[in-house]
Coordinates of C-alpha atoms and ligand atoms in Angstrom, one line a residue:
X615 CA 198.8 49.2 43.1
X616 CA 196.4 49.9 46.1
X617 CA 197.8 52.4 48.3
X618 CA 195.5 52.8 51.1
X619 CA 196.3 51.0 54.4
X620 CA 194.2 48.0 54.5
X621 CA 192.6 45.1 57.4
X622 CA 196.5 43.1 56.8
X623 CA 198.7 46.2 57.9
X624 CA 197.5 46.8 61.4
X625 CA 197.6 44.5 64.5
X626 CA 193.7 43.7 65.5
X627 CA 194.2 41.2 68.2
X628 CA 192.1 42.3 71.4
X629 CA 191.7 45.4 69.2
X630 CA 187.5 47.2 69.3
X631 CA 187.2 47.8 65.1
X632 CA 184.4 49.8 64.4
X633 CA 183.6 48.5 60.6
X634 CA 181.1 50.8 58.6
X635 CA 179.2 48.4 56.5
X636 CA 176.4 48.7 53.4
X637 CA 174.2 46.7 54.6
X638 CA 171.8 49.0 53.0
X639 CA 170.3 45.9 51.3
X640 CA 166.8 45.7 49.0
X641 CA 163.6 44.2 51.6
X642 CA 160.2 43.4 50.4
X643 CA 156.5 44.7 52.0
X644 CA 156.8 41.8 54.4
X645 CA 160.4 42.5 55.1
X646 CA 162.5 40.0 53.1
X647 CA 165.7 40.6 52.1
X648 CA 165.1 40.4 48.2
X649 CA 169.2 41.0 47.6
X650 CA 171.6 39.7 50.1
X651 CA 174.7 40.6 48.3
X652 CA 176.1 43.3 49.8
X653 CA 176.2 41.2 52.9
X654 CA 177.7 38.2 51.4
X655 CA 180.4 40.2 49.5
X656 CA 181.1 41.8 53.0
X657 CA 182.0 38.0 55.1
X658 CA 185.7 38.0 54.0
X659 CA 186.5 41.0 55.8
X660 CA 184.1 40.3 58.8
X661 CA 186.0 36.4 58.7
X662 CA 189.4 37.9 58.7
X663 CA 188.4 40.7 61.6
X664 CA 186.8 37.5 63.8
X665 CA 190.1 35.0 62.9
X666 CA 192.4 37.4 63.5
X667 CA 190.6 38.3 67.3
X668 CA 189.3 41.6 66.7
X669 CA 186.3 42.9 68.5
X670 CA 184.3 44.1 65.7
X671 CA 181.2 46.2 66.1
X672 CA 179.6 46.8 62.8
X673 CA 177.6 49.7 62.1
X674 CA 175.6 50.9 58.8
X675 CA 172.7 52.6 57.8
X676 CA 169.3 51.2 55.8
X677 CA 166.8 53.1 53.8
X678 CA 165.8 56.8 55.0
X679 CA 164.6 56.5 58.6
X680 CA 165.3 60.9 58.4
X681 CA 167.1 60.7 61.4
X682 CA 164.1 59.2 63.6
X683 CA 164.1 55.8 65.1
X684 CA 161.5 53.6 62.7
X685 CA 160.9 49.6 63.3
X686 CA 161.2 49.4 59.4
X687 CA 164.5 50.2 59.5
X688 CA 165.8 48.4 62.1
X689 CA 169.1 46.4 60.9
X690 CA 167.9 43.8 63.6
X691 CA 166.7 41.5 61.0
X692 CA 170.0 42.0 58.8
X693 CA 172.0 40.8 62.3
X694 CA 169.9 37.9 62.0
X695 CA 170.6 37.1 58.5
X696 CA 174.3 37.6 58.9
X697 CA 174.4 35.5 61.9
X698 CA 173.3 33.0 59.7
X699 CA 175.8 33.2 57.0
X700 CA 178.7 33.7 59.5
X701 CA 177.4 30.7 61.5
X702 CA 179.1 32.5 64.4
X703 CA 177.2 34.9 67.2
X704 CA 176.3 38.5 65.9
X705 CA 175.2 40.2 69.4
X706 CA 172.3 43.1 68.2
X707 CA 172.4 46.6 70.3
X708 CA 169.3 47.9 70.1
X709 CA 170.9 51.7 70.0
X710 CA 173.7 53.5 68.3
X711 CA 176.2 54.5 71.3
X712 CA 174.3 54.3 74.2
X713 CA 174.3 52.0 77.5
X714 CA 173.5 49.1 76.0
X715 CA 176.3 49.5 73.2
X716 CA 178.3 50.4 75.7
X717 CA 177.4 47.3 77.8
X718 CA 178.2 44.6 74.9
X719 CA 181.2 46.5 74.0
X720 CA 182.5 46.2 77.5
X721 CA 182.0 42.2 78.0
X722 CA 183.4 41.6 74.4
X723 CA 186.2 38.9 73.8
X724 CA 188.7 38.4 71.0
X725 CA 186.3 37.6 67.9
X726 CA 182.9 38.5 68.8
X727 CA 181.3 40.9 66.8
X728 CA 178.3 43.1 67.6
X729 CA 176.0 44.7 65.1
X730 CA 174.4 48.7 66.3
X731 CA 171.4 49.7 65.3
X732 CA 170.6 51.6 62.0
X733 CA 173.4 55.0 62.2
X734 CA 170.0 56.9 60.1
X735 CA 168.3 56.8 63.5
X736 CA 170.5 59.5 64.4
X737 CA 170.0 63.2 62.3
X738 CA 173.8 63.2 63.4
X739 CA 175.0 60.3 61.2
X740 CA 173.9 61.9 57.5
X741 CA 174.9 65.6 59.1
X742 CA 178.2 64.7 60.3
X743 CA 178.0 66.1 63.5
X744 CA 180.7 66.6 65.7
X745 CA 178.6 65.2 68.8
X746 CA 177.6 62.1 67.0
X747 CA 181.6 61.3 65.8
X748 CA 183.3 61.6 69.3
X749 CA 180.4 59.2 70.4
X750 CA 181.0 56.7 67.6
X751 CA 184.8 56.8 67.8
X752 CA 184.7 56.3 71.4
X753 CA 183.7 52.8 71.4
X754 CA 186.7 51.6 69.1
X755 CA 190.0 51.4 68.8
X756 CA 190.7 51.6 65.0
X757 CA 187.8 52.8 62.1
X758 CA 187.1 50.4 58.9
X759 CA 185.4 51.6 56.1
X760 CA 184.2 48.9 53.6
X761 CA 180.8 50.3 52.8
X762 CA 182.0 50.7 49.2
X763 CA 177.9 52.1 48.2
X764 CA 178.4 54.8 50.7
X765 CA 181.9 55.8 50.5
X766 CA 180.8 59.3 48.3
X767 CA 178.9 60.3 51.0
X768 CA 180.7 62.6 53.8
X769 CA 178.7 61.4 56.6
X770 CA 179.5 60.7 60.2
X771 CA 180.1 57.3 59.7
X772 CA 182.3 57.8 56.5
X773 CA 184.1 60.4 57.0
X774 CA 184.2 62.3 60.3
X775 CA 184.5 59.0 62.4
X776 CA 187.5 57.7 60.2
X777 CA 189.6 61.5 61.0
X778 CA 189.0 60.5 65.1
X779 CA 190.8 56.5 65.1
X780 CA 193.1 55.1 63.2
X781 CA 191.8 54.1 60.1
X782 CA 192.0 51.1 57.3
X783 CA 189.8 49.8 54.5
X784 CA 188.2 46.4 54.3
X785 CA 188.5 43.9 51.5
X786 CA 186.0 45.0 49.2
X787 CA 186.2 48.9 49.3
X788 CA 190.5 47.2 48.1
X789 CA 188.2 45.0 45.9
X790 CA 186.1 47.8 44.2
X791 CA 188.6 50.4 43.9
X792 CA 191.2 48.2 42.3
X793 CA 188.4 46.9 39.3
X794 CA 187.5 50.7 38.7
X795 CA 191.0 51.8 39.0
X796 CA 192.1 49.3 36.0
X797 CA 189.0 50.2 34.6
X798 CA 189.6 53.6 34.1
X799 CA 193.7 53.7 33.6
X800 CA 194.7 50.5 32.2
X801 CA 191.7 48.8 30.5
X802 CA 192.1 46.1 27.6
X803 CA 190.9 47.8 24.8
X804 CA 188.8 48.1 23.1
X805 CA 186.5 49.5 26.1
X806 CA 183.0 49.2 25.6
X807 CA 180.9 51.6 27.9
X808 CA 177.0 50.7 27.9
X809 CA 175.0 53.3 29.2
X810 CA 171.1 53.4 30.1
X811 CA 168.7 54.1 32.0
X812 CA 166.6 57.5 32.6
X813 CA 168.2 60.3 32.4
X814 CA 171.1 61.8 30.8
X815 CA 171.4 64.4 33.7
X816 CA 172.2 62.0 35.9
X817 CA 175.0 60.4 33.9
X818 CA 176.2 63.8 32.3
X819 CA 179.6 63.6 34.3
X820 CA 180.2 60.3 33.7
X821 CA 179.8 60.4 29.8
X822 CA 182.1 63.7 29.5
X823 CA 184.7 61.4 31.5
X824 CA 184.3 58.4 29.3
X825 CA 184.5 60.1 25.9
X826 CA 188.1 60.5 27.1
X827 CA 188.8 56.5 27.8
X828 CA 186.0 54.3 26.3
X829 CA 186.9 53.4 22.4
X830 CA 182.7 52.9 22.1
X831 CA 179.8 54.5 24.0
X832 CA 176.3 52.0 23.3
X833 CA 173.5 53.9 24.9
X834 CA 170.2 52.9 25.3
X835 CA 167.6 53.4 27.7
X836 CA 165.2 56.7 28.0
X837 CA 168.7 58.8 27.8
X838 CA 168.7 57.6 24.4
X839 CA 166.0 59.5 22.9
X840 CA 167.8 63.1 23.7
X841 CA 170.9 62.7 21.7
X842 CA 168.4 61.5 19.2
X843 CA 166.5 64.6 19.4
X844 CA 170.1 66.1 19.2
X845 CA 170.5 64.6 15.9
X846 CA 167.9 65.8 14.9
X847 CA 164.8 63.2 15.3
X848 CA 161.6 63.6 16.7
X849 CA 161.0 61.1 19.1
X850 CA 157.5 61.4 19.4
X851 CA 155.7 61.2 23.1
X852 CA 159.2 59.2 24.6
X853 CA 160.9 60.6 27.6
X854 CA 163.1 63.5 26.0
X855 CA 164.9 66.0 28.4
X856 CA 164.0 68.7 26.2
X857 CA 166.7 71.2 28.6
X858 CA 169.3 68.6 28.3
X859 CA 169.2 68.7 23.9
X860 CA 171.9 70.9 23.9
X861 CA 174.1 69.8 26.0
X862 CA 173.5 66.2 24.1
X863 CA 174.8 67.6 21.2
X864 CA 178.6 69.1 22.5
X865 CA 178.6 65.9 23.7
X866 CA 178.3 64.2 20.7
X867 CA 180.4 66.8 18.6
X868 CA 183.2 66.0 21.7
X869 CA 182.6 62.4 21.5
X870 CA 183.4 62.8 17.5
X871 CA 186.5 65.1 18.0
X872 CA 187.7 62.5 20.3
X873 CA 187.5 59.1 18.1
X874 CA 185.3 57.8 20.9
X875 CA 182.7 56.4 18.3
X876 CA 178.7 57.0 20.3
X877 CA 176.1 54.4 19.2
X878 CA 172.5 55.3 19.2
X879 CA 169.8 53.1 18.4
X880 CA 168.8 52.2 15.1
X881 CA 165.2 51.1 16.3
X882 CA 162.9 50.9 18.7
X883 CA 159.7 49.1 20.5
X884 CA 157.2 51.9 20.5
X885 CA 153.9 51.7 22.4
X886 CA 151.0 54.2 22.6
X887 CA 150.9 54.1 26.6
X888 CA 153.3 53.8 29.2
X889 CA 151.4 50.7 30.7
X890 CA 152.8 47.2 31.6
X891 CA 150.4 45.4 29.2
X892 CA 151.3 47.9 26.6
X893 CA 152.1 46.0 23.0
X894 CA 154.8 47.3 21.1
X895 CA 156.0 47.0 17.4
X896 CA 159.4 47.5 16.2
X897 CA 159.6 50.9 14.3
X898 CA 163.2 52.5 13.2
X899 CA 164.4 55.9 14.7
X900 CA 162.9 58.0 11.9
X901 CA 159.2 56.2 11.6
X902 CA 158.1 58.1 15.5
X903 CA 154.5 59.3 15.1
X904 CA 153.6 62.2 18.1
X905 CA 152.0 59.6 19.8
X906 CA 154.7 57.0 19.7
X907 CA 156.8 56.0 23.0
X908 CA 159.9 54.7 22.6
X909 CA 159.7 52.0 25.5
X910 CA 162.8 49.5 24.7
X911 CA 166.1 49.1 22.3
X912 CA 164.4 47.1 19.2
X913 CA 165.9 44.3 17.4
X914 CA 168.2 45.6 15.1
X915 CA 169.7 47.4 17.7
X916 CA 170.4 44.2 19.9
X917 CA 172.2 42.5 17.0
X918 CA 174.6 45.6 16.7
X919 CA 174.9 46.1 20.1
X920 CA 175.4 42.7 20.4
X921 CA 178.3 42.3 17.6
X922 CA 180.3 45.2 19.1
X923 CA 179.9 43.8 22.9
X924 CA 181.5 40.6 21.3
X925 CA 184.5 42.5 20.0
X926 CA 184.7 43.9 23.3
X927 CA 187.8 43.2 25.9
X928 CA 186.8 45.5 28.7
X929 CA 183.1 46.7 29.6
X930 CA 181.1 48.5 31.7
X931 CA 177.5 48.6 31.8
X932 CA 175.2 51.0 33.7
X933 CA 171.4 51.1 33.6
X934 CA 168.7 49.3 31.5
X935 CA 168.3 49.2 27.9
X936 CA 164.5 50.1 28.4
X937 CA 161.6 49.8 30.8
X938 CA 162.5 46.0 31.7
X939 CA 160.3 46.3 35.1
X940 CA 157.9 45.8 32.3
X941 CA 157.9 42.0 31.1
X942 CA 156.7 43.2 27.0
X943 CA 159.6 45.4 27.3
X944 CA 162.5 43.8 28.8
X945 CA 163.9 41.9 25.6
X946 CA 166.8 44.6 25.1
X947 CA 168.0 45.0 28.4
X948 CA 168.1 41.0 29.0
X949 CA 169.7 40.6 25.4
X950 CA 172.5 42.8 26.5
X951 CA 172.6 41.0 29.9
X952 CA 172.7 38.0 28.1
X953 CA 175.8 39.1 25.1
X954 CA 178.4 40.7 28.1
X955 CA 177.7 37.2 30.2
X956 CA 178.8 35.4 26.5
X957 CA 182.0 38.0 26.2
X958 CA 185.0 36.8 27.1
X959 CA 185.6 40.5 28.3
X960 CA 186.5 42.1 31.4
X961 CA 183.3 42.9 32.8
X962 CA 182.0 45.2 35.1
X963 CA 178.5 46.0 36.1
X964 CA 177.4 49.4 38.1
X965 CA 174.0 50.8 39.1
X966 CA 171.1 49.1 40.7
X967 CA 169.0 48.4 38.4
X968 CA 172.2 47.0 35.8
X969 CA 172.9 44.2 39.1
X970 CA 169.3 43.6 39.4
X971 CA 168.7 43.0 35.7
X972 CA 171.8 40.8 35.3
X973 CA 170.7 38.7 38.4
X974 CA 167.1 38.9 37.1
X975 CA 168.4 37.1 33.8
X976 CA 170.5 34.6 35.3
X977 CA 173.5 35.9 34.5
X978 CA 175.3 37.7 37.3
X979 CA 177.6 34.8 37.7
X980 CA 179.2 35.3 34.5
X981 CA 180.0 38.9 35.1
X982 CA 183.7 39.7 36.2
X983 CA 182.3 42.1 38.9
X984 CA 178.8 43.2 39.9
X985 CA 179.4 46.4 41.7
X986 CA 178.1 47.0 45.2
X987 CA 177.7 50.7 44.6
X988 CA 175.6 52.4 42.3
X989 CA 176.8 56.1 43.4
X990 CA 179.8 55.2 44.3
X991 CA 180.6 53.6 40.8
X992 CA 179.8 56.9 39.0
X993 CA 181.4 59.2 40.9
X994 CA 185.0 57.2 40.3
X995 CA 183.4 56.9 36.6
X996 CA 182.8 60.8 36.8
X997 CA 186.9 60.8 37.3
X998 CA 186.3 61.6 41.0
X999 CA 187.5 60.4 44.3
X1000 CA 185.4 59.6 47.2
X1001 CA 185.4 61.6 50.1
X1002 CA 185.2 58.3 52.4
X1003 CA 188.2 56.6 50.8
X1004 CA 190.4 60.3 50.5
X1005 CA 189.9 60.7 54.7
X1006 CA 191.8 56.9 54.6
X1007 CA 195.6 57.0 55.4
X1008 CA 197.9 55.7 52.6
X1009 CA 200.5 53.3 53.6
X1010 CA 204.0 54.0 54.4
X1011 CA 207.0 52.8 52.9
X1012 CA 205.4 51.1 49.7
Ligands
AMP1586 P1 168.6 54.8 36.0 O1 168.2 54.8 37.5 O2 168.9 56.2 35.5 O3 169.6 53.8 35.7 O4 167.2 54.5 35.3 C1 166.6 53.2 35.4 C2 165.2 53.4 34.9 O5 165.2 53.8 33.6 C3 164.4 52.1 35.0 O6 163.4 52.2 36.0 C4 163.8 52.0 33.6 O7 162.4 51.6 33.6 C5 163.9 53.4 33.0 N1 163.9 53.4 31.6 C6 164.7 52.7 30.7 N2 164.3 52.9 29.5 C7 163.3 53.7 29.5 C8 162.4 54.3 28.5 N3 162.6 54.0 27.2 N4 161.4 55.1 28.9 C9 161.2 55.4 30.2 N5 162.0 54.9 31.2 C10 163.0 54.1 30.8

């Protein structure tokens, strides 16, 4: 049950809707959009909002401008872009909440929709200032978050904005919540949780949560070679969060208290340099020589991952098996790409670099749900809420 109040319980018609996007989307040197999901997953609710004769003016933020106006962060472009996808007008303010937004607000009619200029212009958007939210509120009649990637973030636009106007969520903040919220209370089991990437600090929370739900933890990834450490390896010159050992451990020992069973790899590519024409051989966890740096999952490890990710009725994956930027070391994170696309599992997919690779390997179609937040993800995964969703009124009468 989703028990938010959403676009469908409020009367829009002739209505201003101020609708807080993430159109925070990737951009290349020349200023390509290299990703446009986030702004494709976001047309239903821009659709509904036009056909149902709101006024919408969409606001959002992209990259880290600091609060100071900077051409390379204009969202002009992204108006463009959408405009083109919507095949309808998207009118661009040049400004936040000035004249001009003012102006276009003013002469809109039953439908149109107007796109303001990036809310990270403004030092008040990321500060939540009080200024800032009267001026923001002002122009609408009702608030709509669906900026899913944003919504742990208590900034103006998320959170002090939605206390001023009636408020709602869009389609895929409903979307997003309701695949994380089966995800984490009533999940086919078994649950299969892959985790990557980095760091284990940054996934620490996430990983005490998940001991409690998942029936199998794969991890992989740099964070891999610290609970091996843990056990007791030496991992020779990989990335090993020497402070973090400890902690790696009582969760391992609470992992095994729990019946939550945590797989480590078996074996490795190692290289001597952290280079992207470094060659690698496959060498088990216990062969490490001091100079040795563990750069990928190897291939016994892909064929057990592999076997359990078939067994599999739910998963979730977050962050790469190794350092797949790097084309000699991107086998283990494509083969896992590759065996949750074959599961007939429940899949979700969190985390940047997780979308990216799945898209990068051809197989984001065949993924239940990529996830347009990578933060966001986590901090429900961590067992949290979000600030920008709690600020939401729940409905009445259901
Ligand atoms: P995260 O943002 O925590 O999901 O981490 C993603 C990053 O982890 C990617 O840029 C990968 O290159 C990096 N990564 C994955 N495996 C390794 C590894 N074995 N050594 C160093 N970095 C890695």
């Amino acid at each position: 049950m989703f028990d938010k109040v959403t676009l469908k319980d409020l009367d829009l018609r002739g209505k201003r809707v101020l609708l807080r996007v993430d159109f925070n989307v990737p951009m290349n040197e020349a200023g390509n959009i290299t990703s446009d999901k986030r702004i494709v997953e976001e047309l239903p609710t821009i659709k509904y909002l036009i056909e149902n004769g709101a006024k919408t003016i969409i606001c959002s933020h992209l990259g880290r401008p600091d609060g100071k106006p900077n051409e390379k962060y204009s969202l002009k472009p992204i108006a463009k872009y959408l405009q083109n996808l919507l095949k309808t007008p998207v009118l661009f303010s040049g400004e936040i909440y000035g004249k001009e937004t003012r102006k276009f607000v003013r002469n809109m009619l039953d439908g149109d929709v107007v796109m303001l200029e990036n809310l990270r212009f403004d030092p008040g958007e990321e500060a939540n200032d009080a200024e800032f939210c009267k001026n923001l509120a002002s122009l609408a009649d009702i608030y709509c978050n669906d900026a899913f990637g944003t919504m742990h973030r208590a900034h103006a636009s998320t959170v002090g904005v939605a206390k001023l106007l009636p408020n709602c969520v869009g389609f895929l903040v409903e979307k997003e919540i309701k695949m994380f919220g089966n995800l984490l209370s009533n999940p086919r089991r078994p649950l299969v949780v892959i985790l990557g990437g980095a760091k284990i600090k940054d996934k620490i929370g996430v990983i005490e949560n998940l001991i409690n739900i998942a029936d199998i933890i794969l991890i992989g990834g740099a964070m891999a070679y610290t609970f091996l450490e843990a056990k007791g390896f030496k991992m020779g010159a990989s990335t090993v969060e020497k402070d973090k050992i400890n902690l790696a451990k009582l969760l391992l020992d609470r992992a095994e208290e729990n019946g939550t069973k945590i797989m480590l790899p078996v074996d490795h590519m190692a290289s001597k340099e952290f280079h992207v024409l470094a060659e690698a051989d496959p060498i088990k966890t216990e062969e490490f020589l001091d100079d040795d740096i563990g750069m990928d999952i190897g291939p016994k490890t892909i064929k057990q991952y592999s076997s359990v990710i078939a067994k599999a009725k739910t998963i979730f994956w977050n962050g790469p098996m190794g350092v797949f930027e790097f084309k000699n070391f991107e086998k283990g994170t494509k083969a896992i790409a590759e065996a949750v696309a074959k599961s007939s599992a429940t899949s979700i997919v969190g985390g940047g670099d997780s979308v990216s690779a799945a898209t990068k390997f051809g197989v984001a179609d065949k993924i239940t749900h990529l996830s347009t937040g990578g933060g966001a993800s986590l901090k429900l995964l961590e067992g949290h809420g979000l600030v920008g969703l709690d600020v939401i009124k729940d409905k009445v009468g259901d």
